[in-house]
């Protein structure tokens, strides 16, 4: 079968991407819905092709393999999340309290994203439950997204006044744990609105660290 048309990978650590035709975009939209609702292993290429209204040959000509469809699904979702988050972080007014406000804005953005795109929890966490092999091309997308979130929280913590580098690193990891735990709890539906609860705990944590007023 075909190997698909590659786009620039940027660095050797980034997965190969393919150029999108209209048919490929229809297939990717169908794959995203099916993978997220049913799980990656439970969805075959035949079903994706049928749902997208394309032939199986078209899928393989464009993507090359089911693994590459999974890469595109996760990478596309990650790109949309980062753009969604950036828009909300940019809306935080510049002020002395901006680092703390931006940290809390991450939780607000996640809550809004989950309401519209995340009824089953975090797509990256869900995918990792099925793809734990580092050699799988989608594994780098999953772990890369979580490393990016850790770097985001750590960077925001370092921007706060009165927080040393070591304390900022620790605060960043703690915020990451609160955030990721909330996403998992959201998918499990064990209790209502876990992301809002995590935001409240993040606010208390920032207050205790002197980053924000109590």
GROMACS .gro file of C-alpha atoms in nm, residues 12-157:
model
  146
   12UNK     CA    1   1.398   1.378   1.457
   13UNK     CA    2   1.195   1.346   1.777
   14UNK     CA    3   0.872   1.450   1.609
   15UNK     CA    4   0.654   1.193   1.430
   16UNK     CA    5   0.615   1.188   1.055
   17UNK     CA    6   0.306   1.377   0.937
   18UNK     CA    7   0.112   1.355   0.613
   19UNK     CA    8  -0.035   1.623   0.390
   20UNK     CA    9  -0.412   1.649   0.412
   21UNK     CA   10  -0.643   1.620   0.112
   22UNK     CA   11  -1.022   1.670   0.150
   23UNK     CA   12  -1.070   1.291   0.157
   24UNK     CA   13  -0.796   1.254   0.417
   25UNK     CA   14  -0.957   1.521   0.633
   26UNK     CA   15  -1.290   1.340   0.618
   27UNK     CA   16  -1.115   1.020   0.717
   28UNK     CA   17  -0.932   1.192   1.002
   29UNK     CA   18  -1.257   1.343   1.134
   30UNK     CA   19  -1.419   0.999   1.130
   31UNK     CA   20  -1.115   0.840   1.294
   32UNK     CA   21  -1.108   1.101   1.569
   33UNK     CA   22  -1.470   1.042   1.659
   34UNK     CA   23  -1.441   0.664   1.646
   35UNK     CA   24  -1.107   0.638   1.828
   36UNK     CA   25  -1.224   0.869   2.105
   37UNK     CA   26  -1.564   0.707   2.151
   38UNK     CA   27  -1.469   0.339   2.109
   39UNK     CA   28  -1.094   0.313   2.162
   40UNK     CA   29  -0.808   0.280   1.914
   41UNK     CA   30  -0.778  -0.099   1.911
   42UNK     CA   31  -1.153  -0.147   1.869
   43UNK     CA   32  -1.168   0.057   1.546
   44UNK     CA   33  -1.045  -0.085   1.218
   45UNK     CA   34  -0.952   0.083   0.893
   46UNK     CA   35  -1.261  -0.062   0.722
   47UNK     CA   36  -1.490   0.119   0.966
   48UNK     CA   37  -1.303   0.448   0.932
   49UNK     CA   38  -1.327   0.428   0.553
   50UNK     CA   39  -1.699   0.349   0.567
   51UNK     CA   40  -1.773   0.631   0.811
   52UNK     CA   41  -1.571   0.878   0.603
   53UNK     CA   42  -1.723   0.772   0.272
   54UNK     CA   43  -1.386   0.686   0.118
   55UNK     CA   44  -1.231   0.363   0.000
   56UNK     CA   45  -0.989   0.161   0.206
   57UNK     CA   46  -0.735   0.210  -0.075
   58UNK     CA   47  -0.770   0.588  -0.040
   59UNK     CA   48  -0.696   0.560   0.331
   60UNK     CA   49  -0.381   0.358   0.274
   61UNK     CA   50  -0.271   0.575  -0.018
   62UNK     CA   51  -0.290   0.883   0.204
   63UNK     CA   52  -0.188   0.755   0.549
   64UNK     CA   53   0.003   0.436   0.473
   65UNK     CA   54  -0.108   0.254   0.788
   66UNK     CA   55  -0.351   0.262   1.077
   67UNK     CA   56  -0.060   0.366   1.299
   68UNK     CA   57  -0.021   0.684   1.095
   69UNK     CA   58  -0.393   0.759   1.125
   70UNK     CA   59  -0.352   0.734   1.504
   71UNK     CA   60  -0.054   0.973   1.488
   72UNK     CA   61  -0.258   1.223   1.288
   73UNK     CA   62  -0.557   1.189   1.521
   74UNK     CA   63  -0.354   1.261   1.834
   75UNK     CA   64  -0.129   1.525   1.680
   76UNK     CA   65  -0.425   1.712   1.534
   77UNK     CA   66  -0.609   1.704   1.866
   78UNK     CA   67  -0.296   1.826   2.046
   79UNK     CA   68  -0.252   2.113   1.801
   80UNK     CA   69  -0.612   2.223   1.846
   81UNK     CA   70  -0.579   2.205   2.227
   82UNK     CA   71  -0.261   2.416   2.225
   83UNK     CA   72  -0.428   2.679   2.007
   84UNK     CA   73  -0.737   2.675   2.229
   85UNK     CA   74  -0.523   2.718   2.541
   86UNK     CA   75  -0.302   2.987   2.389
   87UNK     CA   76  -0.604   3.199   2.306
   88UNK     CA   77  -0.721   3.188   2.667
   89UNK     CA   78  -0.378   3.250   2.815
   90UNK     CA   79  -0.331   3.549   2.586
   91UNK     CA   80  -0.658   3.693   2.718
   92UNK     CA   81  -0.521   3.717   3.074
   93UNK     CA   82  -0.443   4.086   3.141
   94UNK     CA   83  -0.080   4.172   3.202
   95UNK     CA   84  -0.040   4.251   3.570
   96UNK     CA   85   0.165   4.160   3.874
   97UNK     CA   86  -0.070   3.868   3.943
   98UNK     CA   87  -0.062   3.748   3.581
   99UNK     CA   88   0.145   3.429   3.640
  100UNK     CA   89  -0.104   3.300   3.898
  101UNK     CA   90  -0.399   3.408   3.682
  102UNK     CA   91  -0.248   3.227   3.384
  103UNK     CA   92  -0.198   2.911   3.588
  104UNK     CA   93  -0.563   2.914   3.690
  105UNK     CA   94  -0.659   2.993   3.330
  106UNK     CA   95  -0.511   2.657   3.226
  107UNK     CA   96  -0.764   2.483   3.449
  108UNK     CA   97  -1.044   2.705   3.317
  109UNK     CA   98  -0.943   2.622   2.960
  110UNK     CA   99  -0.934   2.250   3.037
  111UNK     CA  100  -1.279   2.268   3.191
  112UNK     CA  101  -1.417   2.442   2.881
  113UNK     CA  102  -1.238   2.199   2.647
  114UNK     CA  103  -1.371   1.897   2.835
  115UNK     CA  104  -1.725   2.032   2.815
  116UNK     CA  105  -1.706   2.044   2.435
  117UNK     CA  106  -1.445   1.783   2.338
  118UNK     CA  107  -1.376   1.555   2.633
  119UNK     CA  108  -1.674   1.359   2.759
  120UNK     CA  109  -1.452   1.051   2.797
  121UNK     CA  110  -1.155   1.228   2.951
  122UNK     CA  111  -0.813   1.305   2.809
  123UNK     CA  112  -0.752   1.156   2.464
  124UNK     CA  113  -0.378   1.128   2.536
  125UNK     CA  114  -0.430   0.941   2.861
  126UNK     CA  115  -0.684   0.714   2.695
  127UNK     CA  116  -0.451   0.648   2.404
  128UNK     CA  117  -0.160   0.568   2.636
  129UNK     CA  118  -0.371   0.297   2.800
  130UNK     CA  119  -0.366   0.125   2.460
  131UNK     CA  120  -0.027   0.240   2.331
  132UNK     CA  121   0.247   0.193   2.589
  133UNK     CA  122   0.518   0.076   2.347
  134UNK     CA  123   0.771   0.358   2.292
  135UNK     CA  124   0.837   0.226   1.941
  136UNK     CA  125   0.482   0.304   1.831
  137UNK     CA  126   0.495   0.631   1.632
  138UNK     CA  127   0.204   0.779   1.830
  139UNK     CA  128   0.381   0.724   2.163
  140UNK     CA  129   0.598   1.032   2.108
  141UNK     CA  130   0.288   1.243   2.044
  142UNK     CA  131   0.132   1.131   2.373
  143UNK     CA  132   0.440   1.178   2.591
  144UNK     CA  133   0.538   1.495   2.408
  145UNK     CA  134   0.203   1.654   2.486
  146UNK     CA  135   0.235   1.574   2.856
  147UNK     CA  136   0.594   1.699   2.871
  148UNK     CA  137   0.475   2.020   2.708
  149UNK     CA  138   0.208   2.061   2.975
  150UNK     CA  139   0.467   2.009   3.250
  151UNK     CA  140   0.695   2.267   3.089
  152UNK     CA  141   0.402   2.508   3.064
  153UNK     CA  142   0.313   2.478   3.433
  154UNK     CA  143   0.678   2.499   3.536
  155UNK     CA  144   0.738   2.805   3.321
  156UNK     CA  145   0.434   2.980   3.464
  157UNK     CA  146   0.552   2.895   3.817
   0.00000   0.00000   0.00000
